[in-house]
mmCIF file with all atom_site columns, C-alpha atoms in Angstrom:
data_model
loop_
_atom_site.group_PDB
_atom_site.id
_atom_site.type_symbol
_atom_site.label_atom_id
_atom_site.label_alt_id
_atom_site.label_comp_id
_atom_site.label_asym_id
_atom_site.label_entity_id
_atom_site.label_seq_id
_atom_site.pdbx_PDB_ins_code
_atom_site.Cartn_x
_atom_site.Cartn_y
_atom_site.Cartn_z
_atom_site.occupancy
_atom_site.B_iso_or_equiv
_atom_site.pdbx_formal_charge
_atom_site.auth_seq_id
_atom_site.auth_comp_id
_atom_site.auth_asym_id
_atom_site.auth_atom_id
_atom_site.pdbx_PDB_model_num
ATOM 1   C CA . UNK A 1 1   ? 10.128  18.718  -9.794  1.00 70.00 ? 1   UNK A CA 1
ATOM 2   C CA . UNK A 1 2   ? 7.135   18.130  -11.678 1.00 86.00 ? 2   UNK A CA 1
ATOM 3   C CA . UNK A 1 3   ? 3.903   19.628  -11.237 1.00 93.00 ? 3   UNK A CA 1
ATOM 4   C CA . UNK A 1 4   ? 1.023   18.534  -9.887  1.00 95.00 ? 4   UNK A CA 1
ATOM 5   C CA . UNK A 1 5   ? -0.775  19.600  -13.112 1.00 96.00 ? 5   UNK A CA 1
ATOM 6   C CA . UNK A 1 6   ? 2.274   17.284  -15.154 1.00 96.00 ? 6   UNK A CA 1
ATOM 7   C CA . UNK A 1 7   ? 1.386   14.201  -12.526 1.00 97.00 ? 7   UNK A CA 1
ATOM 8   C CA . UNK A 1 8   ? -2.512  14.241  -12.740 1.00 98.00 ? 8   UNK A CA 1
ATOM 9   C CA . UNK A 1 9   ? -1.888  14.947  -16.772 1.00 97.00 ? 9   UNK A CA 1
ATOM 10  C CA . UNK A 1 10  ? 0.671   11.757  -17.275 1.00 98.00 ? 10  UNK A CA 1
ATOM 11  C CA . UNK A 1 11  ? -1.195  9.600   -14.948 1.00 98.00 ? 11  UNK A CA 1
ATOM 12  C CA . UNK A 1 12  ? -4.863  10.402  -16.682 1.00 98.00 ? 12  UNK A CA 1
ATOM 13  C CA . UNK A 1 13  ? -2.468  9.360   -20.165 1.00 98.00 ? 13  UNK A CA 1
ATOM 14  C CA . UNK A 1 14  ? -1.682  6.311   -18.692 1.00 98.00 ? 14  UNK A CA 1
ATOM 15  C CA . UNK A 1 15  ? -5.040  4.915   -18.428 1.00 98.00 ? 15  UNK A CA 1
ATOM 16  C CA . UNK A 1 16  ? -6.460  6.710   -21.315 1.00 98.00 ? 16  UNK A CA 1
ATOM 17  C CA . UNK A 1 17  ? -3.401  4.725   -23.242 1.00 98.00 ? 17  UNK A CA 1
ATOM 18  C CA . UNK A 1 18  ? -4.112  2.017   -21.053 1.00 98.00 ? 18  UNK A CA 1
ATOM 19  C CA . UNK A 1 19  ? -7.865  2.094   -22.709 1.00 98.00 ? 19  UNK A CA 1
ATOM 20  C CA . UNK A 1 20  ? -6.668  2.954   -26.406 1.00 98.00 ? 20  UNK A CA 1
ATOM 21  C CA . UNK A 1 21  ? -4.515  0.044   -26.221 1.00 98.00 ? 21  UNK A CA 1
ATOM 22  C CA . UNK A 1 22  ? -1.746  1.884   -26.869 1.00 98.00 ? 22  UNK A CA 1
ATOM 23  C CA . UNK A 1 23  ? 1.067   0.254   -25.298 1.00 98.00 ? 23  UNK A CA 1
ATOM 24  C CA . UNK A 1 24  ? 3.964   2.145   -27.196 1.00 98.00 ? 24  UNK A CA 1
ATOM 25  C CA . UNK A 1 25  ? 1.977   5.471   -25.457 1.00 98.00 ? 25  UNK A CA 1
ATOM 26  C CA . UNK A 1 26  ? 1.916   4.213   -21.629 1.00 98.00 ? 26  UNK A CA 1
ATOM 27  C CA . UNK A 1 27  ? 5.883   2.868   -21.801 1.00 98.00 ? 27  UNK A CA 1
ATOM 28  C CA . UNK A 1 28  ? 6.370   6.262   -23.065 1.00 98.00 ? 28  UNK A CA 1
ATOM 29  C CA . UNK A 1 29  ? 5.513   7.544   -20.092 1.00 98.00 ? 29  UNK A CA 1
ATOM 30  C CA . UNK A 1 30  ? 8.306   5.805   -18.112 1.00 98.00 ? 30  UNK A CA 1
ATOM 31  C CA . UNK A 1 31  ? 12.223  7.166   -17.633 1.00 98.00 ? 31  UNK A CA 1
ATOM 32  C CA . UNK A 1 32  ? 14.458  4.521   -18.851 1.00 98.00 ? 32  UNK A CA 1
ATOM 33  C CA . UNK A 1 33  ? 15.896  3.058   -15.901 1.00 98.00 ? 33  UNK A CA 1
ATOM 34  C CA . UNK A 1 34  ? 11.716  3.538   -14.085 1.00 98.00 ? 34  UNK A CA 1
ATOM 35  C CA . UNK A 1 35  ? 10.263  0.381   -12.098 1.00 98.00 ? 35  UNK A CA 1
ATOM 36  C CA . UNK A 1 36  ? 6.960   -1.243  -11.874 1.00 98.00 ? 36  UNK A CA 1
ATOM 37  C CA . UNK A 1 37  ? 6.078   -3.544  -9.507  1.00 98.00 ? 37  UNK A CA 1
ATOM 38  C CA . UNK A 1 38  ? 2.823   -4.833  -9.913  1.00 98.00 ? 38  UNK A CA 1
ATOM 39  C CA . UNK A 1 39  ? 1.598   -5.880  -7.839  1.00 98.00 ? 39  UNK A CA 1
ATOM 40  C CA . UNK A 1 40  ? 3.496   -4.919  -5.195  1.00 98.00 ? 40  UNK A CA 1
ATOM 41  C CA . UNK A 1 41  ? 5.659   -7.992  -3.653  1.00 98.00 ? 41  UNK A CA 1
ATOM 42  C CA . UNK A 1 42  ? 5.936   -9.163  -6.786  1.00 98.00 ? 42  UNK A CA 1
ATOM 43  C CA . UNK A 1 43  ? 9.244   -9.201  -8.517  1.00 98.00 ? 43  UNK A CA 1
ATOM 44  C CA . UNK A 1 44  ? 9.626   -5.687  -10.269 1.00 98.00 ? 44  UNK A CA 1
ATOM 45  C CA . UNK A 1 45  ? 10.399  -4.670  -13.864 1.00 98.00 ? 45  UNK A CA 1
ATOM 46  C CA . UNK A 1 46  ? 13.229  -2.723  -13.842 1.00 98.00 ? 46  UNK A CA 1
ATOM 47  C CA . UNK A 1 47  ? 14.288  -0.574  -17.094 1.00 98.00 ? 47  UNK A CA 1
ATOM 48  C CA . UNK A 1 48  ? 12.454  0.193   -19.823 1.00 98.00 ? 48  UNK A CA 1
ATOM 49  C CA . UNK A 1 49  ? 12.609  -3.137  -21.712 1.00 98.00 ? 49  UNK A CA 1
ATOM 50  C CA . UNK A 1 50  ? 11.312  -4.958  -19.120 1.00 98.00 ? 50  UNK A CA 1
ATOM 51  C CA . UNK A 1 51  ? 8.718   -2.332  -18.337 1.00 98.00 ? 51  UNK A CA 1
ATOM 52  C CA . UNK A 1 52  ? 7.684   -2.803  -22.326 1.00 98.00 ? 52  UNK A CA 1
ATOM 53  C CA . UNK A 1 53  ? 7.190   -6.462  -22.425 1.00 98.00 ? 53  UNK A CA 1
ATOM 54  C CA . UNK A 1 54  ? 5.280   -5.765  -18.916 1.00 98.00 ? 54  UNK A CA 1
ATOM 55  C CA . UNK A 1 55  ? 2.941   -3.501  -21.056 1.00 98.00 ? 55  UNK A CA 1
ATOM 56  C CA . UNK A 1 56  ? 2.761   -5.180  -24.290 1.00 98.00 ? 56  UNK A CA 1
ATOM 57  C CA . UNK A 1 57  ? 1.488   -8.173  -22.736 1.00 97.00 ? 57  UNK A CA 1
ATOM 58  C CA . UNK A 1 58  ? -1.042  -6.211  -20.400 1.00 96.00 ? 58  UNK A CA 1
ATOM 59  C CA . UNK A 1 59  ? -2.273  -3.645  -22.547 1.00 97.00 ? 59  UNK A CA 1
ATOM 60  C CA . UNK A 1 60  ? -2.964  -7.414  -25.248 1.00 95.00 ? 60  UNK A CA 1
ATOM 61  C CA . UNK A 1 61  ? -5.605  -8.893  -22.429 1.00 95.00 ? 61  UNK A CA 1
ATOM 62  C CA . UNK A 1 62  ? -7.965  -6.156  -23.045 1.00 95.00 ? 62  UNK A CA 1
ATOM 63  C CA . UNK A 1 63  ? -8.396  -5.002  -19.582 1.00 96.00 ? 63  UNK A CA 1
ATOM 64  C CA . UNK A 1 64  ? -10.484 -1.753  -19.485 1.00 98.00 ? 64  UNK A CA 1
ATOM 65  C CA . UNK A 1 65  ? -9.006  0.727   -16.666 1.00 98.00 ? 65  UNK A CA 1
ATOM 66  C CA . UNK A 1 66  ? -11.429 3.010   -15.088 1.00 98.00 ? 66  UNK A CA 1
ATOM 67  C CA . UNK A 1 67  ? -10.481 5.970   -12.300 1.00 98.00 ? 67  UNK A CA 1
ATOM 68  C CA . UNK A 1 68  ? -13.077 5.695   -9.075  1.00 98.00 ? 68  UNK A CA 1
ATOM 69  C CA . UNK A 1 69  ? -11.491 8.495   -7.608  1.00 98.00 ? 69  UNK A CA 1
ATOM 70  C CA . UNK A 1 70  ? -9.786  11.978  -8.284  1.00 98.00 ? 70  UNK A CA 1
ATOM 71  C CA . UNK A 1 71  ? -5.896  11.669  -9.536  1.00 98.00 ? 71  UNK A CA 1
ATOM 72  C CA . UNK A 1 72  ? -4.025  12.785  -6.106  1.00 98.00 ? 72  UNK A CA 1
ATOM 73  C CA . UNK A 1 73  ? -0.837  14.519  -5.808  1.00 96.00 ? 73  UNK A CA 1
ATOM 74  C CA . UNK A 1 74  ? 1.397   14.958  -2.994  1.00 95.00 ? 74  UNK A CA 1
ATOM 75  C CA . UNK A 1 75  ? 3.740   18.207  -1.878  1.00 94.00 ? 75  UNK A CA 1
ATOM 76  C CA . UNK A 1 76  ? 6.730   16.298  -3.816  1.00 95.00 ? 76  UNK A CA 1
ATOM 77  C CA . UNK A 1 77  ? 7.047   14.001  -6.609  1.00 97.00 ? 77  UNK A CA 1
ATOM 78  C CA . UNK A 1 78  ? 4.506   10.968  -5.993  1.00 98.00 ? 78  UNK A CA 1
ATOM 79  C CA . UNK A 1 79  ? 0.932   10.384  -6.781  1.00 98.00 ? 79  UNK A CA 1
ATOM 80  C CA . UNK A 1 80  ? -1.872  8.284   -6.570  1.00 98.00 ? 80  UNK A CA 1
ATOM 81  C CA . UNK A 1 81  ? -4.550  7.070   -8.317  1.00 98.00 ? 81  UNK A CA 1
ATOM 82  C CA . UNK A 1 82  ? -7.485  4.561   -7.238  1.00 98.00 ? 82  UNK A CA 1
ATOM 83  C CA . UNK A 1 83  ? -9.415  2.561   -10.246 1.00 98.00 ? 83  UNK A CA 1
ATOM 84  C CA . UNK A 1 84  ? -10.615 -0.678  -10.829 1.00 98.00 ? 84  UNK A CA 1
ATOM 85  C CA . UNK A 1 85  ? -9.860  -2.607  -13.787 1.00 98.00 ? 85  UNK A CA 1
ATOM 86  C CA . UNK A 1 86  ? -12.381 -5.257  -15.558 1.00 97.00 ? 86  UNK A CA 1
ATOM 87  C CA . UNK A 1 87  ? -10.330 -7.832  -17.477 1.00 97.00 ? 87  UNK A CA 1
ATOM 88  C CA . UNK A 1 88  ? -11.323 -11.454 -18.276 1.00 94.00 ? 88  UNK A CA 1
ATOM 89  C CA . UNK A 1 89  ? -9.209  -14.323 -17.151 1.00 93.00 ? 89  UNK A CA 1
ATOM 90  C CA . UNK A 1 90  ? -8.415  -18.121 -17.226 1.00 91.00 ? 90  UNK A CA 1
ATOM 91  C CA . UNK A 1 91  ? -11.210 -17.986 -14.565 1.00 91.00 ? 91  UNK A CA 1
ATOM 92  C CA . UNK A 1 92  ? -13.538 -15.713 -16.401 1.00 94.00 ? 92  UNK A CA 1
ATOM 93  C CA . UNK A 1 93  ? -14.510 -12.012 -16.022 1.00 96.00 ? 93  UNK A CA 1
ATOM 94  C CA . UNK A 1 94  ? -13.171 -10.122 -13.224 1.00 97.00 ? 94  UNK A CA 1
ATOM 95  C CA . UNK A 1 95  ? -12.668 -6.666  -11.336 1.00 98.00 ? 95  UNK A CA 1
ATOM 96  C CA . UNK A 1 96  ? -9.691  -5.602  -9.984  1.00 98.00 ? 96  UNK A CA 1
ATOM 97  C CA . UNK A 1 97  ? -9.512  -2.601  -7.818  1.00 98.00 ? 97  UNK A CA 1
ATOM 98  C CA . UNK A 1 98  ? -6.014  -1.315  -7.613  1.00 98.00 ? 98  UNK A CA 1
ATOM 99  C CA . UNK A 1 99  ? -4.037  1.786   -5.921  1.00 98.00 ? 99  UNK A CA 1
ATOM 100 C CA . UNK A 1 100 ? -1.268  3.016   -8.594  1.00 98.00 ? 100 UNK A CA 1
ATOM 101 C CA . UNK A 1 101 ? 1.486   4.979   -6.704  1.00 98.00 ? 101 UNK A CA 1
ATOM 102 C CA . UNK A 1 102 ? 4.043   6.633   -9.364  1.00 98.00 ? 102 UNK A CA 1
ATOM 103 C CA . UNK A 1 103 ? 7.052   8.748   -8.829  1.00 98.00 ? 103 UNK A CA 1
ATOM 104 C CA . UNK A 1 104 ? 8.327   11.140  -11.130 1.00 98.00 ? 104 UNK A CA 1
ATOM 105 C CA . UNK A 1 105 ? 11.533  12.880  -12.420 1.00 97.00 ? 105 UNK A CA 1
ATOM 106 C CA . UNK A 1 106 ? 12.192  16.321  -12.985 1.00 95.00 ? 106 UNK A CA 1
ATOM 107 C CA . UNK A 1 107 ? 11.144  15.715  -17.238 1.00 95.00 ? 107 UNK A CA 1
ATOM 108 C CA . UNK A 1 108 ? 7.836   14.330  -15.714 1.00 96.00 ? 108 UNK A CA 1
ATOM 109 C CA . UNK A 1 109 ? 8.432   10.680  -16.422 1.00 98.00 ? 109 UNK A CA 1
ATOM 110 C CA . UNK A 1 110 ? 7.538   7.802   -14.221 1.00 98.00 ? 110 UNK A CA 1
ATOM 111 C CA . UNK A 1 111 ? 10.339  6.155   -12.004 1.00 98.00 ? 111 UNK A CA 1
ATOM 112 C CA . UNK A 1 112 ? 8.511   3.999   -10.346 1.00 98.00 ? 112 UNK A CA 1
ATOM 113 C CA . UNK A 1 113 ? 5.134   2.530   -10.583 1.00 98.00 ? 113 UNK A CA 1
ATOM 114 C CA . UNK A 1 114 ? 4.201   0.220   -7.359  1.00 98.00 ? 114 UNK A CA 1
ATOM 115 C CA . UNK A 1 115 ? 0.334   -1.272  -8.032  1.00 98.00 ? 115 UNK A CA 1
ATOM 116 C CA . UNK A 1 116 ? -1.698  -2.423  -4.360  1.00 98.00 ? 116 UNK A CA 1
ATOM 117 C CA . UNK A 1 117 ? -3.974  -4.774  -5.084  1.00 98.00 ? 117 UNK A CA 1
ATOM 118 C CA . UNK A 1 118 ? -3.941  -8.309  -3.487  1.00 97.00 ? 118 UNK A CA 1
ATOM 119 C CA . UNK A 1 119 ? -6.200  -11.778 -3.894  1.00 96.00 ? 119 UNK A CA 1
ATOM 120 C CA . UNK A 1 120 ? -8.915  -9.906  -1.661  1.00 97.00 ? 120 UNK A CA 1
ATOM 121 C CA . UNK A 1 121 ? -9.464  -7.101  -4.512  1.00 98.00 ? 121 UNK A CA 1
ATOM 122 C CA . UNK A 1 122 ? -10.322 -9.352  -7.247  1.00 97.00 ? 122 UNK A CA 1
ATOM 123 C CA . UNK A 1 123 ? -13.756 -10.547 -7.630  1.00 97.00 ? 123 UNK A CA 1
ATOM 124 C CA . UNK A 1 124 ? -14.578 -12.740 -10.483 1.00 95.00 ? 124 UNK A CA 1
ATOM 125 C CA . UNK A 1 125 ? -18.237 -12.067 -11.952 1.00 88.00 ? 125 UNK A CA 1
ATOM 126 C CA . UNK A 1 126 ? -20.819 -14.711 -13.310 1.00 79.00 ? 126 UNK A CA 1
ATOM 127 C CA . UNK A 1 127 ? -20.506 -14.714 -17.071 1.00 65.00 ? 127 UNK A CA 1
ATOM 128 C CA . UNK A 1 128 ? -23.238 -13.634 -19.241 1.00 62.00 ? 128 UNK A CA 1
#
């Protein structure tokens, strides 16, 4: 099982990556046959070539990812993260605040990713 210093460690990566726009770095943190649904209900990506397009394409809208509270683990292989993304869309600038819940494997990859967020956590800001 992984640690909880492995889990903070590889889900701080992920939005440091995230911010770098490194998306070859944040698929790296996934276990080939990991999922992501985000958000959650959506349908998710399963495998790691449909997790890659997933990332290509997010990491490519600029979104800047930003932790609003500590990295939490749990007593097994899961943890959570609350941050809010700014991105701007079709619609214009936004936040996002999101919930990331990942699970990990015993080489401290991701399995799963599930993000909560719905149309309630997006706010769309005036332009400048």
């Amino acid at each position: 099982m992984s640690t909880e210093q492995q889990m903070r460690a590889a889900m701080q990566e992920y939005i440091d990556a995230f911010n770098r726009r490194d998306a070859e770095a944040v698929i790296a943190l996934y276990a080939d046959d990991a999922s992501v649904e985000d958000p959650v209900g959506t349908e998710p990506k399963v495998g790691i070539e449909a997790i890659a397009e997933f990332y290509r394409y997010s990491v490519g809208l600029g979104a800047e990812l930003s932790l609003v509270a500590p990295i939490r683990t749990s007593h097994a292989n899961s943890a959570a993260m609350a941050f809010d993304v700014q991105v701007t869309l079709e619609q214009g600038p936004c936040l996002i605040r999101v919930i990331d819940v990942m699970t990990f494997n015993e080489a401290g990859k991701f399995t799963s990713m599930r993000a909560y967020w719905g149309p309630g956590d997006m706010a769309f800001q005036p332009a400048d």
